[in-house]
Short mmCIF file of C-alpha atoms (C1' of nucleotides) in Angstrom, two decimals:
data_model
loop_
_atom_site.label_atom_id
_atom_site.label_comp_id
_atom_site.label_asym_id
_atom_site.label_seq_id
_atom_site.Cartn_x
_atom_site.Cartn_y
_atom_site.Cartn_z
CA UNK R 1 -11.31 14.19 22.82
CA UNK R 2 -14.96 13.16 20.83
CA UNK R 3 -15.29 9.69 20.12
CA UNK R 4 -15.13 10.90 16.47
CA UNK R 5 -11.48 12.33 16.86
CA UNK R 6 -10.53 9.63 19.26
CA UNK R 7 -11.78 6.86 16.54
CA UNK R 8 -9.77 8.61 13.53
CA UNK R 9 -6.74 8.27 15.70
CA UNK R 10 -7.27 4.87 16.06
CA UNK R 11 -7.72 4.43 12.71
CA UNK R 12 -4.57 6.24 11.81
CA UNK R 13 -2.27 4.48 14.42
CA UNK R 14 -3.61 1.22 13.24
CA UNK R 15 -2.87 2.37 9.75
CA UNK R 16 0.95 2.85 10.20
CA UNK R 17 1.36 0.10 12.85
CA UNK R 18 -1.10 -3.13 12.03
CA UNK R 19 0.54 -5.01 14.48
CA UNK R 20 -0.34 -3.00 17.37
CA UNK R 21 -2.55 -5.06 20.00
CA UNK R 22 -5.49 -3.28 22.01
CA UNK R 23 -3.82 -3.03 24.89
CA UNK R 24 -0.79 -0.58 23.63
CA UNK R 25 -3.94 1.21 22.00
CA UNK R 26 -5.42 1.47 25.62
CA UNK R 27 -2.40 3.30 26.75
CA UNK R 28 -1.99 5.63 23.76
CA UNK R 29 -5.44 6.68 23.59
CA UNK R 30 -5.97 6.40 27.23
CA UNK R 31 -9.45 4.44 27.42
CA UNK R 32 -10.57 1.35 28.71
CA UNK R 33 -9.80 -1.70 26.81
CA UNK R 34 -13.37 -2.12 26.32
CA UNK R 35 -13.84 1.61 24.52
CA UNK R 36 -11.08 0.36 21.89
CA UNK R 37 -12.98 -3.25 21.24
CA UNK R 38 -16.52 -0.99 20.68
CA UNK R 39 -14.50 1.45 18.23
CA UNK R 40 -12.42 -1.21 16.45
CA UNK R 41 -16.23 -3.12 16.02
CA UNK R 42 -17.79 0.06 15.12
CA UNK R 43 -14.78 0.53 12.04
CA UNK R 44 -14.87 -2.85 11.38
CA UNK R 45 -11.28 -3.60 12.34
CA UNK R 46 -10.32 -6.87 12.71
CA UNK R 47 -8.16 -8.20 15.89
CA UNK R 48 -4.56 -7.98 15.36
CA UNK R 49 -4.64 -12.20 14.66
CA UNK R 50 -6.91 -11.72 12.07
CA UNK R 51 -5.23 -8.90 10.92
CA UNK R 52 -1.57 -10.65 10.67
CA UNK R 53 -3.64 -13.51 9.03
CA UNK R 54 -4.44 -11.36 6.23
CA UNK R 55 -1.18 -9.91 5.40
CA UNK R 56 0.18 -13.05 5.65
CA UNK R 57 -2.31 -14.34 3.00
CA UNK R 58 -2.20 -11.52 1.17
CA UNK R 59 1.45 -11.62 0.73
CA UNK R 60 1.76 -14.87 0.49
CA UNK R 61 0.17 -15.35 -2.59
CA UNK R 62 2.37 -12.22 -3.86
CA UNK R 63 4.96 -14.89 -2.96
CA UNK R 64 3.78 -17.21 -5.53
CA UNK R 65 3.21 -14.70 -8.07
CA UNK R 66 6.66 -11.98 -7.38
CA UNK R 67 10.31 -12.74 -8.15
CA UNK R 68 11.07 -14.64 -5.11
CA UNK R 69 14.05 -15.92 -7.23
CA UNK R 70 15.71 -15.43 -10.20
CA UNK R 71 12.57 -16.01 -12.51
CA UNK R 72 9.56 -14.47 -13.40
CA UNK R 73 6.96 -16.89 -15.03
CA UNK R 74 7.22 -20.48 -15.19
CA UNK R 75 9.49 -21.81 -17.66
CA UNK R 76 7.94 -25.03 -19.04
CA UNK R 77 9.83 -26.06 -21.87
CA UNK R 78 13.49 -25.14 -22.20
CA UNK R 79 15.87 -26.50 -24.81
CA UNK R 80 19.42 -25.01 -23.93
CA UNK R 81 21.00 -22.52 -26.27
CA UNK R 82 18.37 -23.00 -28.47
CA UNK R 83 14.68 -21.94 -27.26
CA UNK R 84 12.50 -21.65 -24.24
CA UNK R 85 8.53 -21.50 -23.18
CA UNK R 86 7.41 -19.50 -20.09
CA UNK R 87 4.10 -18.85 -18.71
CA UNK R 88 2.89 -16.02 -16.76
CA UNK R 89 -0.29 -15.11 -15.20
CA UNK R 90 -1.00 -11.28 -14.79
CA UNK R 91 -2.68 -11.02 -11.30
CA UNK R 92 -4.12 -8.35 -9.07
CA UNK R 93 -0.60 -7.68 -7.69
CA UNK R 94 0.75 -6.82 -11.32
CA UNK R 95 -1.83 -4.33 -12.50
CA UNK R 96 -2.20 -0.72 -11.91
CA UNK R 97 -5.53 -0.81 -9.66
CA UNK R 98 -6.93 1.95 -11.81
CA UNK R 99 -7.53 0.10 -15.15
CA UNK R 100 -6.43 -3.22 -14.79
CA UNK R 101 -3.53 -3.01 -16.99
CA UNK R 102 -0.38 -4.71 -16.32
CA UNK R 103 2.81 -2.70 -15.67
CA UNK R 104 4.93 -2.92 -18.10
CA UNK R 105 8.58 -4.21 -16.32
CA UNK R 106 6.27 -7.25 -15.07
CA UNK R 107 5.62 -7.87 -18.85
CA UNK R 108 9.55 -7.26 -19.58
CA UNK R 109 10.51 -9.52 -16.60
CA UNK R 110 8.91 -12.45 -18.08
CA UNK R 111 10.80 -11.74 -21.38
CA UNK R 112 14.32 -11.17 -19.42
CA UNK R 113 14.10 -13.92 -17.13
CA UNK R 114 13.16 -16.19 -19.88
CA UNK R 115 16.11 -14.68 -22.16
CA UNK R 116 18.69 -14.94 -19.73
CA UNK R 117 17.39 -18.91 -18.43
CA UNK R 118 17.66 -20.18 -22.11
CA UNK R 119 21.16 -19.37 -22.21
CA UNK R 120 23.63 -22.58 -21.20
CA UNK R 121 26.03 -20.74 -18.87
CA UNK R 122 26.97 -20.71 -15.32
CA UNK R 123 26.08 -16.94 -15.73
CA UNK R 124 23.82 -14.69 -17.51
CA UNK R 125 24.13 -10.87 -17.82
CA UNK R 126 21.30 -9.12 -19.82
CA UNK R 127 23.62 -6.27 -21.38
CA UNK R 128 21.05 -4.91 -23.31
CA UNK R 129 17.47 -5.18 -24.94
CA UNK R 130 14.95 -3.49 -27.50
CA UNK R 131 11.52 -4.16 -26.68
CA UNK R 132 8.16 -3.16 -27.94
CA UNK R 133 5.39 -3.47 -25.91
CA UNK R 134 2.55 -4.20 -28.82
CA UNK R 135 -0.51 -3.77 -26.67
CA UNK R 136 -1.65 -3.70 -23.42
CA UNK R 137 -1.95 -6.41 -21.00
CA UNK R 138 -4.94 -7.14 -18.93
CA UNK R 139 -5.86 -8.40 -15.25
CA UNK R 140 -6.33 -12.12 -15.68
CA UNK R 141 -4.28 -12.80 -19.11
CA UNK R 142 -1.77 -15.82 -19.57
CA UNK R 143 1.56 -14.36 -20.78
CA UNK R 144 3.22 -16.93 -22.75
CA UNK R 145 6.83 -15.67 -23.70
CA UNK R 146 8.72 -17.69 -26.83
CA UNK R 147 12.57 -17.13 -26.69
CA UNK R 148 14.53 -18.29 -29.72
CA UNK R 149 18.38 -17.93 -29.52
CA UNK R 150 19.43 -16.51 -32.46
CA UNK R 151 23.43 -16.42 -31.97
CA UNK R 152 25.98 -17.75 -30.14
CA UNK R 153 29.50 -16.05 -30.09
CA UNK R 154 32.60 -17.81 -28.79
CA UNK R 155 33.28 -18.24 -25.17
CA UNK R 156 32.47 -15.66 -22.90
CA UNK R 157 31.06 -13.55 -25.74
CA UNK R 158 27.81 -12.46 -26.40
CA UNK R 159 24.04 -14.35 -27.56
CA UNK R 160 21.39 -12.73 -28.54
CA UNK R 161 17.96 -13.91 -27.92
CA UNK R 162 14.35 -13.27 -29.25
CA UNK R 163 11.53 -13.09 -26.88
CA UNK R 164 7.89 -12.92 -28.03
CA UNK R 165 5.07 -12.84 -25.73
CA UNK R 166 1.74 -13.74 -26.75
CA UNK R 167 -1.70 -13.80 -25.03
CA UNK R 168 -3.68 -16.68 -27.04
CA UNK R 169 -3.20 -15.53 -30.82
CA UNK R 170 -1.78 -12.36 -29.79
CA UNK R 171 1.44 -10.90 -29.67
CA UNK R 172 1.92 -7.80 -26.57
CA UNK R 173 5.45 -7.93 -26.30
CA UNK R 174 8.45 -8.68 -28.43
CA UNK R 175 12.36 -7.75 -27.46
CA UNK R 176 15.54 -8.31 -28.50
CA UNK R 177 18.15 -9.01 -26.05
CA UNK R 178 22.31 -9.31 -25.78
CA UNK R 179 22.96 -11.06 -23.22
CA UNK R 180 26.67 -11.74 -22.23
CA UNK R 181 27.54 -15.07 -20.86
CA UNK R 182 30.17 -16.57 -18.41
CA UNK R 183 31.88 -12.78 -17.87
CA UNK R 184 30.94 -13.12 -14.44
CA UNK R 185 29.65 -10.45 -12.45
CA UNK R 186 30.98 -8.11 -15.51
CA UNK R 187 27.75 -6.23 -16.39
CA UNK R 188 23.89 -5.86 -15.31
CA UNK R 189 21.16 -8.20 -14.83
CA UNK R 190 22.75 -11.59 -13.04
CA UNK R 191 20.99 -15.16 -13.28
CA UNK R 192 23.02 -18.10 -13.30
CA UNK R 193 21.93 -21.83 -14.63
CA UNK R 194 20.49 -22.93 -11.22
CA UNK R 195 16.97 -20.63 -11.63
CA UNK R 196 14.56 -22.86 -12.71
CA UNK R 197 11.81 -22.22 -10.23
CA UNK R 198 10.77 -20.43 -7.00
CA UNK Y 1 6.34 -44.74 8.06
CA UNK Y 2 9.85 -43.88 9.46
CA UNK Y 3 10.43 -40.46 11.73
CA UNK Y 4 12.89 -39.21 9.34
CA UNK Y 5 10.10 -39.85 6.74
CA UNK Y 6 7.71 -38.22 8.19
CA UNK Y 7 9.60 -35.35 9.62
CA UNK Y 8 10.43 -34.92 5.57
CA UNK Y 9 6.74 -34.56 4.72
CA UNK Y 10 5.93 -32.44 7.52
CA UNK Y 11 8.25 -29.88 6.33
CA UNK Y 12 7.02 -30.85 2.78
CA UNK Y 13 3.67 -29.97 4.02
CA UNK Y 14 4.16 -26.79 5.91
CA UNK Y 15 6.05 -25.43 2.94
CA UNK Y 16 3.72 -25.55 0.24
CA UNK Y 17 0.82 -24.20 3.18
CA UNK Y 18 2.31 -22.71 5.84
CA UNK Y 19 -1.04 -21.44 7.44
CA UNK Y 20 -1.84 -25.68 8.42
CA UNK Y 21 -2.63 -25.82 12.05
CA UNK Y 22 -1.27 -29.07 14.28
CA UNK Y 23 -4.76 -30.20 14.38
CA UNK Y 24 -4.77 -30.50 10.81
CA UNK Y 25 -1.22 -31.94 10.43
CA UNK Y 26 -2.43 -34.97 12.78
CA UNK Y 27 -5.06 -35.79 10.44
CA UNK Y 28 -2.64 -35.50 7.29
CA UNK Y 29 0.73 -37.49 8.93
CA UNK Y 30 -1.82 -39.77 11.39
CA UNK Y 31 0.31 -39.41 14.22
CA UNK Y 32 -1.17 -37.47 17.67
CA UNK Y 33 -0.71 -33.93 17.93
CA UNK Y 34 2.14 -34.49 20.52
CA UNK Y 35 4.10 -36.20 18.03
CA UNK Y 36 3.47 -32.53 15.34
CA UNK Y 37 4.79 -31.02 17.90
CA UNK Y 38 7.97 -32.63 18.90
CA UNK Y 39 8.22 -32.57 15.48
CA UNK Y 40 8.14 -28.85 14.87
CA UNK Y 41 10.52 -28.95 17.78
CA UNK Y 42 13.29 -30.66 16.23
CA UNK Y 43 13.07 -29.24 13.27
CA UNK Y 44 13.10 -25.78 14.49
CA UNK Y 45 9.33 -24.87 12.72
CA UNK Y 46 7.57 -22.04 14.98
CA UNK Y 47 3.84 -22.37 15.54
CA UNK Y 48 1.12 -21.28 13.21
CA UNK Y 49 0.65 -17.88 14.81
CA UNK Y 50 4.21 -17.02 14.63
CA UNK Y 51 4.73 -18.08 11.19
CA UNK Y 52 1.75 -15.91 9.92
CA UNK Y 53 3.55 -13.14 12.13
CA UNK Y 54 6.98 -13.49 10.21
CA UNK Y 55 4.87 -13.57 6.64
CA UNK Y 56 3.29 -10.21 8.08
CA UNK Y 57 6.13 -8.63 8.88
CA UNK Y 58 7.94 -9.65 5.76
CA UNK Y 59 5.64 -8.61 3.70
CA UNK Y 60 5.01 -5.48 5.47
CA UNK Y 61 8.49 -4.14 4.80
CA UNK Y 62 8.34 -5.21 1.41
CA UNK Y 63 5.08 -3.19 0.90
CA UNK Y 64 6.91 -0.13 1.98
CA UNK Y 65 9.90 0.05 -0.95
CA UNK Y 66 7.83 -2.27 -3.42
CA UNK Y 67 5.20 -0.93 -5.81
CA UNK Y 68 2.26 -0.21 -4.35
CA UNK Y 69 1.77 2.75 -6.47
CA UNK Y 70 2.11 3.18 -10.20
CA UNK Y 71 5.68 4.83 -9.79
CA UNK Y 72 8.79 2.95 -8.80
CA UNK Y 73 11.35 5.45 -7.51
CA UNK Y 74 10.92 8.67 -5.97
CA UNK Y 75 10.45 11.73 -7.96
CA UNK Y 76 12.28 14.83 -7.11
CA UNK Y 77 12.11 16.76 -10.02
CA UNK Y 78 9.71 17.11 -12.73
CA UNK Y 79 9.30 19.57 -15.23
CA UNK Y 80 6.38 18.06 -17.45
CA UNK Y 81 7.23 17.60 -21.16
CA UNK Y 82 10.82 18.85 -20.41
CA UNK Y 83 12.32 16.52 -17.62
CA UNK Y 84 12.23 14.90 -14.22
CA UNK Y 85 14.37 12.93 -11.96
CA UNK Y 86 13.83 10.25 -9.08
CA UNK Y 87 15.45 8.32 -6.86
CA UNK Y 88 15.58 4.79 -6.14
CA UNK Y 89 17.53 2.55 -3.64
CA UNK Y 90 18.17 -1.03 -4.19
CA UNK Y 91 16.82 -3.08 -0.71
CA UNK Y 92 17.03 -6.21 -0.33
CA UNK Y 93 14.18 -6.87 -2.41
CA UNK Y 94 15.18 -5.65 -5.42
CA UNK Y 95 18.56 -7.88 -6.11
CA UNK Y 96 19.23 -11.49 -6.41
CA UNK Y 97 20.24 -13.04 -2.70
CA UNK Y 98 22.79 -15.04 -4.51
CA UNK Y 99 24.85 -12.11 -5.61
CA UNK Y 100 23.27 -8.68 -4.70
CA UNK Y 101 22.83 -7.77 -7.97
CA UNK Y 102 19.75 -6.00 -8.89
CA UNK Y 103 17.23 -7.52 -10.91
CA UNK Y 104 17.03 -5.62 -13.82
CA UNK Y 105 13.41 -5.16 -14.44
CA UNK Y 106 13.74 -2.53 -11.36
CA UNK Y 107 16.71 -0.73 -13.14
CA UNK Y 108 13.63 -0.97 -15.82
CA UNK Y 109 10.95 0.19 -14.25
CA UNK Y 110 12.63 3.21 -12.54
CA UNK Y 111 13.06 4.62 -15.83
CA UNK Y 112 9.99 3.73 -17.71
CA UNK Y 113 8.19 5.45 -14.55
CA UNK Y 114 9.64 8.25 -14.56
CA UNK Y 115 9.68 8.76 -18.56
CA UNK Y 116 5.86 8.31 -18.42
CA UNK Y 117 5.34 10.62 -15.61
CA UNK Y 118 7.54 13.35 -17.25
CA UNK Y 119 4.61 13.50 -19.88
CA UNK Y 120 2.12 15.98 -19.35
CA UNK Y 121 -1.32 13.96 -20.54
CA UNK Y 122 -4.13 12.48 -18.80
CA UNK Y 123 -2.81 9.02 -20.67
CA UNK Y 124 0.51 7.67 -21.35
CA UNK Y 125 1.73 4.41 -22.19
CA UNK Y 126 5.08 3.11 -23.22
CA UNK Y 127 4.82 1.86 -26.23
CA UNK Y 128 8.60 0.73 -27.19
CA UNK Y 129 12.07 1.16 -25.64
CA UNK Y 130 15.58 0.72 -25.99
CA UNK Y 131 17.56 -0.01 -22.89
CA UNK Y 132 21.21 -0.58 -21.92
CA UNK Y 133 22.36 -1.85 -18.57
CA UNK Y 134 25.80 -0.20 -18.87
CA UNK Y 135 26.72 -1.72 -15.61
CA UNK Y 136 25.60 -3.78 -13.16
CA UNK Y 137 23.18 -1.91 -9.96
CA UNK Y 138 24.20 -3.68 -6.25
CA UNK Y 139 22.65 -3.76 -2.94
CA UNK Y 140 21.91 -0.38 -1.14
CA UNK Y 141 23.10 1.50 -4.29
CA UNK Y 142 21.26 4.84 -4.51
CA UNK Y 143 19.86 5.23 -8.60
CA UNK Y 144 19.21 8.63 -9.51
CA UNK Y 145 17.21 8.70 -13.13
CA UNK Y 146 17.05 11.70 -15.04
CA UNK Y 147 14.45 11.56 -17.96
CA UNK Y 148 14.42 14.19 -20.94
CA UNK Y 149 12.04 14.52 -23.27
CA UNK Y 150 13.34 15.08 -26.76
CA UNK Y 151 10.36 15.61 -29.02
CA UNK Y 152 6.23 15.39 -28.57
CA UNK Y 153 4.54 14.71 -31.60
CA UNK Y 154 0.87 16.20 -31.84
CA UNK Y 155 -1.85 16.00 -29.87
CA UNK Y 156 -2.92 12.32 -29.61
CA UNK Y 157 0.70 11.23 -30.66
CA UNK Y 158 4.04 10.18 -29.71
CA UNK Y 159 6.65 11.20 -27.71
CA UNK Y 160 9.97 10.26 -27.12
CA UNK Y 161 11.87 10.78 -24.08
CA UNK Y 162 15.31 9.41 -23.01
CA UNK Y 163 16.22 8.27 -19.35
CA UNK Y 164 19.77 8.04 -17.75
CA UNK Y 165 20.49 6.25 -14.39
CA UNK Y 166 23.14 6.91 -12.54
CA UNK Y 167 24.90 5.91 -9.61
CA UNK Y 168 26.89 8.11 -8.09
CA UNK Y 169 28.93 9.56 -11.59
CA UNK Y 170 28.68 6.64 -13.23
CA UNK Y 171 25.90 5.92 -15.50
CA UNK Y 172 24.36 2.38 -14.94
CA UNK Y 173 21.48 2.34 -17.33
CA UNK Y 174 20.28 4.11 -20.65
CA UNK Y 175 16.75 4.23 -22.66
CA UNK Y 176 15.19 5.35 -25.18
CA UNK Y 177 11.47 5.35 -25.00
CA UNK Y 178 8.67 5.93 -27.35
CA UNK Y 179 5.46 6.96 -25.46
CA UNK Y 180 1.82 7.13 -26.37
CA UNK Y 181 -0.13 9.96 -25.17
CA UNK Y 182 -3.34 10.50 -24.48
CA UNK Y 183 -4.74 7.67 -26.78
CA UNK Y 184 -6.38 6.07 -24.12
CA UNK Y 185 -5.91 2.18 -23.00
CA UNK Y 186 -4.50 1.77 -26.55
CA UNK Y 187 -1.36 0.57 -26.12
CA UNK Y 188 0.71 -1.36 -23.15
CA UNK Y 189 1.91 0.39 -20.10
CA UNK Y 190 -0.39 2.57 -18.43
CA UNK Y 191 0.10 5.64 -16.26
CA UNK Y 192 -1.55 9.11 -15.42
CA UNK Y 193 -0.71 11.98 -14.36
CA UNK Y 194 -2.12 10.58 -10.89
CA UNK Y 195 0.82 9.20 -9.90
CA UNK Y 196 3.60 10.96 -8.17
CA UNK Y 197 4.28 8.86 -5.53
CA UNK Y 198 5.25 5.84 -3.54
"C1'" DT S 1 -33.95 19.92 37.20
"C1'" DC S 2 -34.93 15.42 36.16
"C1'" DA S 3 -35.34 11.60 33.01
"C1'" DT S 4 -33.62 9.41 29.29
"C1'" DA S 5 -30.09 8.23 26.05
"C1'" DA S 6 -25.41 7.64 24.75
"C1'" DT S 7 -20.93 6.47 26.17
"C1'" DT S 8 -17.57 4.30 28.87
"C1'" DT S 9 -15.93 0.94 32.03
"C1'" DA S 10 -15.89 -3.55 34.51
"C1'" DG S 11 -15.99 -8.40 34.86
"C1'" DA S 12 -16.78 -13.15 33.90
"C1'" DA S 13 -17.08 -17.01 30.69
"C1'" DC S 14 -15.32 -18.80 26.66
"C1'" DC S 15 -12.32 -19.55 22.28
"C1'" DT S 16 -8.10 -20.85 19.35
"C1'" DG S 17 -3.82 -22.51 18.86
"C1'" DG S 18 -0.70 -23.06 20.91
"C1'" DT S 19 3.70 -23.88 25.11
"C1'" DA S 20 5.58 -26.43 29.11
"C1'" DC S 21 5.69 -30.13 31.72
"C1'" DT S 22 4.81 -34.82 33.67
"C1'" DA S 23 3.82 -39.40 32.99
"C1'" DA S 24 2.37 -43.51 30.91
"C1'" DT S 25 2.63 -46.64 27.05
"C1'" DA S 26 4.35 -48.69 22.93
"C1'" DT S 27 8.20 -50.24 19.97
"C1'" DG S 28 12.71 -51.39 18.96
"C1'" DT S 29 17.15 -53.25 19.74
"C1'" DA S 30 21.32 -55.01 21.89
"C1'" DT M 1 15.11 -59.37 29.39
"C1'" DA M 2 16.48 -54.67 30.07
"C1'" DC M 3 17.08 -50.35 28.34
"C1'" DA M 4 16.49 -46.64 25.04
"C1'" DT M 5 13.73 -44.34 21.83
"C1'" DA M 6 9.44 -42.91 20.15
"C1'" DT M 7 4.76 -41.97 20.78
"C1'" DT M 8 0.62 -40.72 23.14
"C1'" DA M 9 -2.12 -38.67 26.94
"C1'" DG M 10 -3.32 -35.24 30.00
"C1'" DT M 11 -3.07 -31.09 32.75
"C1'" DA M 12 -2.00 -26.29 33.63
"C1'" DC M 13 -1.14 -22.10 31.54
"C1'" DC M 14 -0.77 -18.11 28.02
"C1'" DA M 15 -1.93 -14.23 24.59
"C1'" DG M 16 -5.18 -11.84 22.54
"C1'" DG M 17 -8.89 -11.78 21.79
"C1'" DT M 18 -14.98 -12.45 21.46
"C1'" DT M 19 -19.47 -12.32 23.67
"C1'" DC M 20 -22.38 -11.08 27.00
"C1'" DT M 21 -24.33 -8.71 31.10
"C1'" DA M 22 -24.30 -4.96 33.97
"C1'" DA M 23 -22.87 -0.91 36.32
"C1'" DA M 24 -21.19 3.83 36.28
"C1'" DT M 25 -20.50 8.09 34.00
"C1'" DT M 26 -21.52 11.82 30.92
"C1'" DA M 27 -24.42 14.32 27.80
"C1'" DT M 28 -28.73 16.14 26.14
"C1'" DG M 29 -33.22 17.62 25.62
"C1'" DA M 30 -37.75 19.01 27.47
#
DNA sequence: TCATAATTTAGAACCTGGTACTAATATGTA
DNA sequence: TACATATTAGTACCAGGTTCTAAATTATGA
């Protein structure tokens, strides 16, 4: 096998394992332990440490930024029942890589989170929503979503909730959501009164 | 300071940055780095290396179901301006912990996917929808989306395309979308033809 | 064919961020 | 005062490397 071949296999076994040290690489390539240190210098790999380091960092700020709970965005102002403030920063992780523009169910996460957290019930069931994404969202933008609760049935009826979403002056999103309350585990889309953060 | 106290804000500490070395904990808590690590002894915390390799591997198994890629769900099928289908299975990253529901924006984004990669154009972008989460979507539940699209308006226009998710027989999710074509980064929600994957 | 260059292997010293263990020294507390 | 608990110190060792020097092997070209 060329050194060519030899350091496109490395590359690919790397690729699928990252967590592979040089000394199972010495055995499945079958050269010295030195050879693999000159190729993984020569492709500018890193050393498996480094290379844990990075996911690590790398998802943990997708951490921060991800549903790691029941919220998307940071709700700063809710009044219960009545109306709600979140805030939500598109980042690299939310965009499609190609033009920078945020996907749209991070956009409508915001808006449903924020929807189903205004709501004063031990649980929250988005049942269903009509949204309209008004324009695109950009890498970088603050999302800051507006709910307003517009009705209230009886007991362990329905609300329904208006979400805006505006970037500065803008508006990029607006929905309108049913959400059904206290029918517990009775239809789509749970989130119950505890979610306030991550 | 107390040990209880200080045990508290180590923990404190190593939660809100996990990638702090002993070294730098001594500095912070003013103790010797003995004391850390008795510390992270008793309280069960792993060293630095190790925690970076959990956050690796965590996130490593998320990258393979999140997504990476413009398209959330398999695709299967796809007749372009007619119909297409995919396939999505709710992990364990998809659904609340508390109750293994699935967070709806996934149910979402399954179907907006697929109805803007059923649309033949270089461009498309979801412009507005109308969704219905029939029922709810648990854990390691298998979604099968089938999109149809019921009318394209001229070059440069609209089209509208309608997306069913099912479970097994029973249908978990409906939408109606209205998608943009071809009038590039003009409206939310991109997507090309590019993406068939992931 | 022989010299030179490229490639591969070997080995030693050193690094980080620890673990494991022993032992000494505070600091309470009954 | 005596004993227990908590804290600090120090040494040996480990994984998974880097960095460096040097030897051995394998092309390659004239």
């Amino acid at each position: 096998m060329s050194k060519k071949e030899r350091q496109q296999l490395l590359l690919q076994i790397i690729a699928d394992n990252p967590f592979v040290t040089d000394r199972e690489l010495t055995r499945q390539l079958k050269v010295s332990i030195q050879t693999i240190r000159l190729d993984r210098m020569e492709l500018g790999i890193p050393e498996l440490r480094e290379r844990m380091k990075q996911m690590a960092e790398h998802s943990y700020d997708q951490v921060r930024s991800l549903p790691p709970d029941e919220v998307v965005g940071d709700i700063v102002d809710l009044q219960l029942d009545k109306s709600g403030i979140s805030i939500f920063e598109i980042r690299e992780e939310h965009v499609f890589s190609r033009n920078g523009i945020a996907r749209g169910h991070y956009v409508f996460a915001q808006a449903n989170s924020l929807a189903v957290a205004v709501i004063n019930d031990e649980i929250a069931l988005t049942a269903s929503a009509d949204i309209r994404f008004v324009r695109m969202v950009r890498l970088g933008e603050k999302c800051i979503s507006k709910a307003y609760v517009r009705s209230l049935a009886g007991r362990r009826g329905k609300a329904e909730v208006d979400v805006f979403t505006y970037v500065g002056e803008e508006m990029v999103f607006q929905g309108h959501f049913v959400v059904y309350r206290s029918a517990a585990e009775e239809y789509s889309e749970g989130g119950s009164r505890s979610a306030d953060r991550h």
